[in-house]
Coordinates of C-alpha atoms in Angstrom, one line a residue:
M1 CA 0.0 0.0 0.0
P2 CA 1.7 3.2 -1.0
A3 CA 1.8 5.6 1.9
Q4 CA 3.3 8.9 2.7
L5 CA 4.3 10.8 5.8
T6 CA 2.6 14.2 5.4
A7 CA 3.0 16.1 8.7
A8 CA 5.6 18.7 9.5
L9 CA 7.1 16.7 12.3
P10 CA 8.3 18.1 15.6
S11 CA 12.0 18.9 15.5
Y12 CA 12.8 16.2 18.1
S13 CA 11.0 13.5 16.2
P14 CA 13.0 10.6 14.8
A15 CA 11.9 11.2 11.2
A16 CA 12.7 14.9 11.4
K17 CA 16.1 14.1 12.8
A18 CA 16.8 11.6 10.1
A19 CA 15.8 14.1 7.4
G20 CA 17.6 17.0 8.9
G21 CA 14.4 18.5 10.4
S22 CA 12.3 18.1 7.2
S23 CA 9.2 15.9 6.8
A24 CA 9.8 12.3 5.7
S25 CA 8.3 10.5 2.7
C26 CA 8.2 6.9 1.9
T27 CA 6.7 4.0 0.0
A28 CA 5.4 1.1 2.2
S29 CA 4.4 -2.4 1.1
H30 CA 0.3 -4.7 3.7
F31 CA -18.1 -32.1 4.0
L32 CA -15.8 -34.5 5.9
S33 CA -15.2 -37.6 4.0
Y34 CA -14.6 -40.8 5.9
P35 CA -13.5 -44.2 4.3
T36 CA -16.3 -46.7 4.1
R37 CA -15.9 -49.2 7.0
R38 CA -16.6 -52.9 6.4
L39 CA -18.8 -54.8 8.7
R40 CA -17.0 -57.4 10.8
N41 CA -18.0 -61.1 10.6
G42 CA -20.4 -62.0 13.4
V43 CA -22.5 -58.9 13.1
R44 CA -26.0 -60.2 13.3
A45 CA -27.9 -57.5 11.6
Q46 CA -29.0 -58.2 8.0
V47 CA -27.1 -55.8 5.7
S48 CA -27.9 -55.5 2.0
T49 CA -24.8 -55.3 -0.2
T50 CA -26.6 -53.7 -3.0
E51 CA -28.0 -50.7 -1.2
T52 CA -26.1 -47.7 0.0
A53 CA -26.9 -46.4 3.4
E54 CA -28.1 -42.8 3.5
P55 CA -25.5 -40.4 4.8
A56 CA -26.0 -38.9 8.2
P57 CA -27.1 -35.3 8.1
A58 CA -24.2 -32.9 8.2
A59 CA -23.7 -31.0 11.4
P60 CA -24.6 -27.3 11.0
A61 CA -21.5 -25.2 10.3
K62 CA -20.4 -22.9 13.1
P63 CA -20.6 -19.3 12.1
V64 CA -17.1 -17.8 11.4
K65 CA -16.4 -14.9 13.7
I66 CA -15.3 -11.9 11.7
S67 CA -13.1 -9.5 13.7
K68 CA -13.8 -5.8 13.7
K69 CA -10.1 -5.1 13.9
Q70 CA -7.4 -4.8 11.3
D71 CA -6.2 -8.4 11.8
E72 CA -5.8 -9.6 8.2
G73 CA -2.3 -11.0 7.8
V74 CA -1.2 -10.1 11.3
V75 CA 2.1 -11.9 12.2
T76 CA 2.8 -13.1 15.7
N77 CA 5.8 -14.8 17.3
K78 CA 8.0 -14.7 14.2
Y79 CA 11.0 -14.4 16.5
R80 CA 11.3 -16.3 19.9
P81 CA 13.7 -16.0 22.8
K82 CA 16.0 -18.8 21.5
E83 CA 16.3 -17.2 18.1
P84 CA 15.6 -13.5 18.4
Y85 CA 16.0 -10.9 15.7
V86 CA 19.1 -8.8 16.3
G87 CA 18.5 -5.2 15.4
R88 CA 20.5 -2.1 16.1
C89 CA 19.7 1.1 18.0
L90 CA 19.4 4.0 15.6
L91 CA 18.2 6.7 18.0
N92 CA 17.7 7.0 21.8
T93 CA 16.4 10.3 23.1
R94 CA 15.0 11.4 26.5
L95 CA 11.4 12.6 26.4
T96 CA 10.9 13.8 29.9
G97 CA 12.1 17.1 31.3
D98 CA 14.6 17.7 34.1
N99 CA 11.9 18.1 36.7
A100 CA 10.1 14.9 35.8
P101 CA 9.9 12.2 38.4
G102 CA 12.0 9.7 36.5
E103 CA 13.2 9.3 33.0
T104 CA 11.3 8.2 29.9
W105 CA 13.1 7.5 26.6
H106 CA 12.1 7.1 23.0
M107 CA 14.2 4.7 21.0
V108 CA 14.2 3.5 17.4
F109 CA 15.6 0.1 16.4
S110 CA 16.4 -1.2 12.9
T111 CA 14.5 -4.2 11.7
E112 CA 15.1 -4.1 7.9
G113 CA 11.5 -5.1 7.5
E114 CA 12.1 -8.5 9.2
V115 CA 9.8 -7.8 12.2
P116 CA 6.4 -7.1 10.5
Y117 CA 4.2 -5.6 13.1
R118 CA 0.9 -3.7 13.3
E119 CA -0.2 -0.7 15.3
G120 CA -1.2 -2.0 18.8
Q121 CA 1.2 -4.9 18.9
S122 CA 4.2 -5.4 21.2
I123 CA 7.7 -6.8 20.9
G124 CA 9.9 -8.5 23.5
V125 CA 13.4 -7.3 24.3
I126 CA 16.1 -9.5 25.9
A127 CA 18.7 -7.5 27.8
D128 CA 22.4 -8.3 27.3
G129 CA 24.2 -10.3 30.0
E130 CA 23.1 -13.0 32.4
D131 CA 21.0 -13.2 35.6
K132 CA 22.3 -14.2 39.0
N133 CA 22.0 -17.9 38.0
G134 CA 24.1 -17.5 34.9
K135 CA 21.2 -17.7 32.5
P136 CA 20.2 -15.2 29.8
H137 CA 17.8 -12.5 31.1
K138 CA 14.1 -13.2 30.5
L139 CA 12.4 -11.1 27.8
R140 CA 10.3 -8.1 28.7
L141 CA 7.4 -7.0 26.6
Y142 CA 7.0 -3.4 25.5
S143 CA 4.1 -1.8 23.5
I144 CA 5.2 -0.6 20.1
A145 CA 5.2 3.2 19.9
S146 CA 5.5 3.5 16.1
S147 CA 3.1 3.0 13.2
A148 CA 3.7 0.0 11.0
L149 CA 5.6 2.3 8.7
G150 CA 7.9 3.2 11.5
D151 CA 9.2 6.6 12.5
F152 CA 11.3 6.9 9.3
G153 CA 8.4 5.9 7.1
D154 CA 10.2 3.0 5.4
S155 CA 8.8 0.0 7.3
K156 CA 12.3 -0.9 8.5
T157 CA 12.2 0.3 12.1
V158 CA 10.3 -0.2 15.3
S159 CA 10.1 2.3 18.2
L160 CA 9.6 2.0 22.0
C161 CA 8.7 4.3 24.8
V162 CA 10.4 3.1 28.0
K163 CA 10.6 4.5 31.5
R164 CA 13.8 3.8 33.4
L165 CA 12.9 1.7 36.5
V166 CA 14.8 2.7 39.6
Y167 CA 13.5 2.2 43.2
T168 CA 14.7 1.7 46.7
N169 CA 13.7 -1.6 48.3
D170 CA 12.8 -2.3 52.0
A171 CA 16.4 -2.8 52.8
G172 CA 17.3 0.7 51.6
E173 CA 19.1 -0.6 48.5
V174 CA 18.7 1.1 45.1
V175 CA 17.4 -1.4 42.6
K176 CA 17.5 -0.9 38.9
G177 CA 15.2 -2.7 36.5
V178 CA 17.4 -4.8 34.2
C179 CA 15.7 -4.4 30.9
S180 CA 14.5 -0.8 31.2
N181 CA 18.0 0.4 32.2
F182 CA 19.6 -1.6 29.4
L183 CA 17.3 0.1 26.9
C184 CA 17.5 3.6 28.3
D185 CA 21.3 3.4 28.3
L186 CA 21.6 2.1 24.7
K187 CA 23.8 4.1 22.3
P188 CA 23.2 4.3 18.6
G189 CA 24.8 1.3 16.9
S190 CA 24.3 -1.0 19.9
E191 CA 22.7 -4.4 19.1
V192 CA 19.2 -5.3 20.5
K193 CA 17.7 -8.8 20.7
I194 CA 14.0 -8.6 19.7
T195 CA 11.2 -11.2 19.9
G196 CA 7.7 -11.1 18.5
P197 CA 5.7 -9.3 17.4
V198 CA 2.9 -10.3 19.7
G199 CA -0.7 -9.4 20.6
K200 CA -4.0 -8.8 18.9
E201 CA -6.0 -7.2 21.8
M202 CA -5.0 -3.6 20.9
L203 CA -5.3 -3.8 17.1
M204 CA -7.1 -0.8 15.5
P205 CA -10.7 -1.1 14.3
K206 CA -11.3 -1.7 10.6
D207 CA -14.0 1.0 10.4
P208 CA -12.4 4.3 9.3
N209 CA -15.5 6.1 10.7
A210 CA -15.2 4.7 14.2
T211 CA -15.0 6.7 17.4
I212 CA -11.8 5.6 19.1
I213 CA -11.4 6.6 22.8
M214 CA -7.8 6.1 24.0
L215 CA -7.0 6.2 27.7
A216 CA -3.3 6.2 28.6
T217 CA -1.2 6.7 31.7
G218 CA 2.6 7.3 31.3
T219 CA 4.3 5.0 28.8
G220 CA 0.9 3.4 28.1
I221 CA 0.7 6.2 25.5
A222 CA 2.9 4.0 23.2
P223 CA 0.1 2.1 21.2
F224 CA -1.9 5.3 20.8
R225 CA 1.1 7.2 19.3
S226 CA 1.2 4.4 16.7
F227 CA -2.6 4.7 16.1
L228 CA -2.4 8.5 15.7
W229 CA 0.6 8.5 13.4
K230 CA -1.4 6.3 11.0
M231 CA -4.5 8.5 11.3
F232 CA -3.0 11.9 11.0
F233 CA 0.7 11.8 9.9
E234 CA 0.4 9.3 7.1
Q235 CA -1.5 8.8 3.9
H236 CA -2.7 5.3 2.8
E237 CA -4.5 4.2 -0.3
D238 CA -6.6 1.7 1.7
Y239 CA -7.2 3.7 4.9
K240 CA -8.3 7.2 5.6
F241 CA -9.5 8.0 9.1
N242 CA -12.8 10.0 9.1
G243 CA -14.1 9.2 12.6
L244 CA -13.3 10.7 16.0
A245 CA -10.1 9.9 17.9
W246 CA -10.2 11.1 21.5
L247 CA -7.1 10.8 23.6
F248 CA -6.9 11.1 27.4
L249 CA -3.3 11.1 28.7
G250 CA -2.7 11.1 32.5
V251 CA 0.8 12.0 33.9
P252 CA 2.1 13.3 37.2
T253 CA 3.7 16.5 36.0
S254 CA 3.9 18.7 32.8
D255 CA 7.5 17.5 32.3
T256 CA 6.2 14.0 31.8
L257 CA 3.7 14.9 29.0
L258 CA 5.1 12.5 26.4
Y259 CA 5.0 13.4 22.7
K260 CA 3.1 16.6 23.6
E261 CA 4.4 18.5 20.6
E262 CA 3.4 15.7 18.2
F263 CA -0.1 15.5 19.6
E264 CA -0.6 19.3 19.4
K265 CA 0.4 19.1 15.8
M266 CA -2.2 16.4 15.2
V267 CA -4.9 18.6 16.7
E268 CA -4.0 21.2 13.9
I269 CA -4.1 18.5 11.2
G270 CA -7.1 16.5 12.5
G271 CA -9.5 19.3 13.3
E272 CA -12.8 17.9 14.4
N273 CA -11.5 14.3 14.0
F274 CA -9.1 14.6 17.0
R275 CA -9.7 15.6 20.6
L276 CA -6.9 15.8 23.2
D277 CA -7.2 16.0 26.9
F278 CA -4.3 15.9 29.4
A279 CA -4.6 15.1 33.1
V280 CA -1.6 16.3 35.2
S281 CA -2.2 15.0 38.7
R282 CA 0.4 17.0 40.7
E283 CA -0.4 20.3 39.0
Q284 CA -4.1 20.4 38.1
T285 CA -7.3 20.0 40.1
N286 CA -10.9 19.9 39.2
A287 CA -13.6 22.3 40.4
A288 CA -13.8 20.4 43.7
G289 CA -10.1 20.8 44.3
E290 CA -9.4 17.1 43.6
K291 CA -6.2 16.0 41.9
M292 CA -6.6 15.7 38.2
Y293 CA -6.2 12.0 37.4
I294 CA -7.3 10.6 34.1
Q295 CA -10.7 9.4 35.5
T296 CA -11.1 12.9 37.0
R297 CA -10.6 14.5 33.6
M298 CA -13.0 12.0 32.0
A299 CA -15.6 12.7 34.6
E300 CA -15.9 16.3 33.1
Y301 CA -17.2 14.7 29.9
K302 CA -19.0 11.7 31.5
E303 CA -22.4 12.2 29.9
E304 CA -20.9 12.7 26.4
L305 CA -18.7 9.6 26.9
W306 CA -21.6 7.5 28.0
E307 CA -23.6 8.5 24.9
L308 CA -20.7 7.5 22.7
L309 CA -20.3 4.1 24.6
K310 CA -23.9 3.3 23.6
K311 CA -23.0 3.3 19.9
D312 CA -21.9 0.2 18.1
N313 CA -19.0 1.9 16.4
T314 CA -17.3 3.3 19.5
Y315 CA -14.1 1.5 20.6
V316 CA -12.3 2.0 23.9
Y317 CA -8.6 1.3 24.3
M318 CA -6.9 1.5 27.7
C319 CA -3.1 1.1 28.3
G320 CA -1.1 1.9 31.4
L321 CA -1.3 1.3 35.1
K322 CA -3.6 -1.5 36.3
G323 CA -5.6 0.7 38.7
M324 CA -6.9 3.0 36.0
E325 CA -9.7 0.8 34.9
K326 CA -11.4 0.9 38.4
G327 CA -11.5 4.7 38.3
I328 CA -13.2 4.6 35.0
D329 CA -15.7 2.0 36.2
D330 CA -16.6 4.3 39.1
I331 CA -17.6 7.0 36.6
M332 CA -19.7 4.8 34.4
V333 CA -21.6 2.8 37.1
D334 CA -24.0 5.6 38.0
L335 CA -24.4 6.9 34.4
A336 CA -25.4 3.4 33.2
A337 CA -27.7 2.9 36.1
K338 CA -29.7 6.0 35.1
D339 CA -30.5 4.2 31.9
G340 CA -31.3 1.0 33.8
I341 CA -28.1 -0.7 32.6
D342 CA -25.7 -2.7 34.8
W343 CA -22.3 -1.2 33.8
I344 CA -20.3 -4.4 34.6
D345 CA -22.5 -6.5 32.4
Y346 CA -22.5 -3.9 29.7
K347 CA -18.7 -3.7 29.8
K348 CA -18.6 -7.5 29.3
Q349 CA -20.8 -7.1 26.2
L350 CA -18.4 -4.4 24.9
K351 CA -15.5 -6.7 25.4
K352 CA -17.2 -9.5 23.5
A353 CA -17.9 -7.1 20.7
E354 CA -14.2 -6.1 20.7
Q355 CA -15.1 -2.6 21.7
W356 CA -13.4 -2.6 25.1
N357 CA -9.7 -3.3 24.9
V358 CA -7.4 -3.3 27.9
E359 CA -3.6 -3.7 28.2
V360 CA -2.5 -2.8 31.7
Y361 CA 0.5 -3.6 33.9

């Protein structure tokens, strides 16, 4: 499918860096028959050898479930831990500011087109070195932060958004997450062992007119960056988004607003097709003086969101910290009850219809 990157990309974006600050362009490729059994000697029933028994009625065919998502030709587990793909780090840049609580990095790896992924999938990374038992480190899964074309638009790279894990344990010792620190410390040219791609839960809807509500906390923004690049930064012959994309991003401080410049550019490009809401918990409050978590921000639009959730072309995607789903349930329970609907049962129906998709950790 010929495709083209069309946006004037932010100056820090990988594609802009690769092209000296200019926009990037590219071309991208996407009845059972049983043998007749003879009767054994000794069977007492009289059987005619000149008549053919009528065949048993065929069992009704089970209806084939057709997915509402872009799952045609999706590849999974092409590369496994024993035989990973070895790519190279092309770019590793810090996203968060100096006053952010922790570091989050955006990194781009070469794949030469050998790791064919879709928006919403994940890859595994195996850190260099060995664990305390002398065995290779176990892989860690990360949501892919780039569209299938990749940040450079040539379908030969994959990008991740990774927060460096550093904490102090009960004994007062500073502990560093093995894989996150390995990734955040990578220098351009370094090799990276990649597995996957994996996952179908977070694939985009087929319907280009769908309403897609994206709920992210922190690095849970990764799959939605991949969605939104496809929607607003690229042109495809077989896909043009004409629906509503609504992103809610929750972070602790303004210095941790990941990809803010990109998303604001998408607002300019998308117009009425893109809505953007940030929730900055340590800096913002609602009218009642409560901290502005993602569910607090959503509560400001709760009636509108509930009306959207009653439509069969609305899809919710959630990625980030595990506790976020409960906060959203708390908003919807009372709204649904006003319409005589049990929210938990209704959410189960949405999940069955592929309209409620969750990837939390």
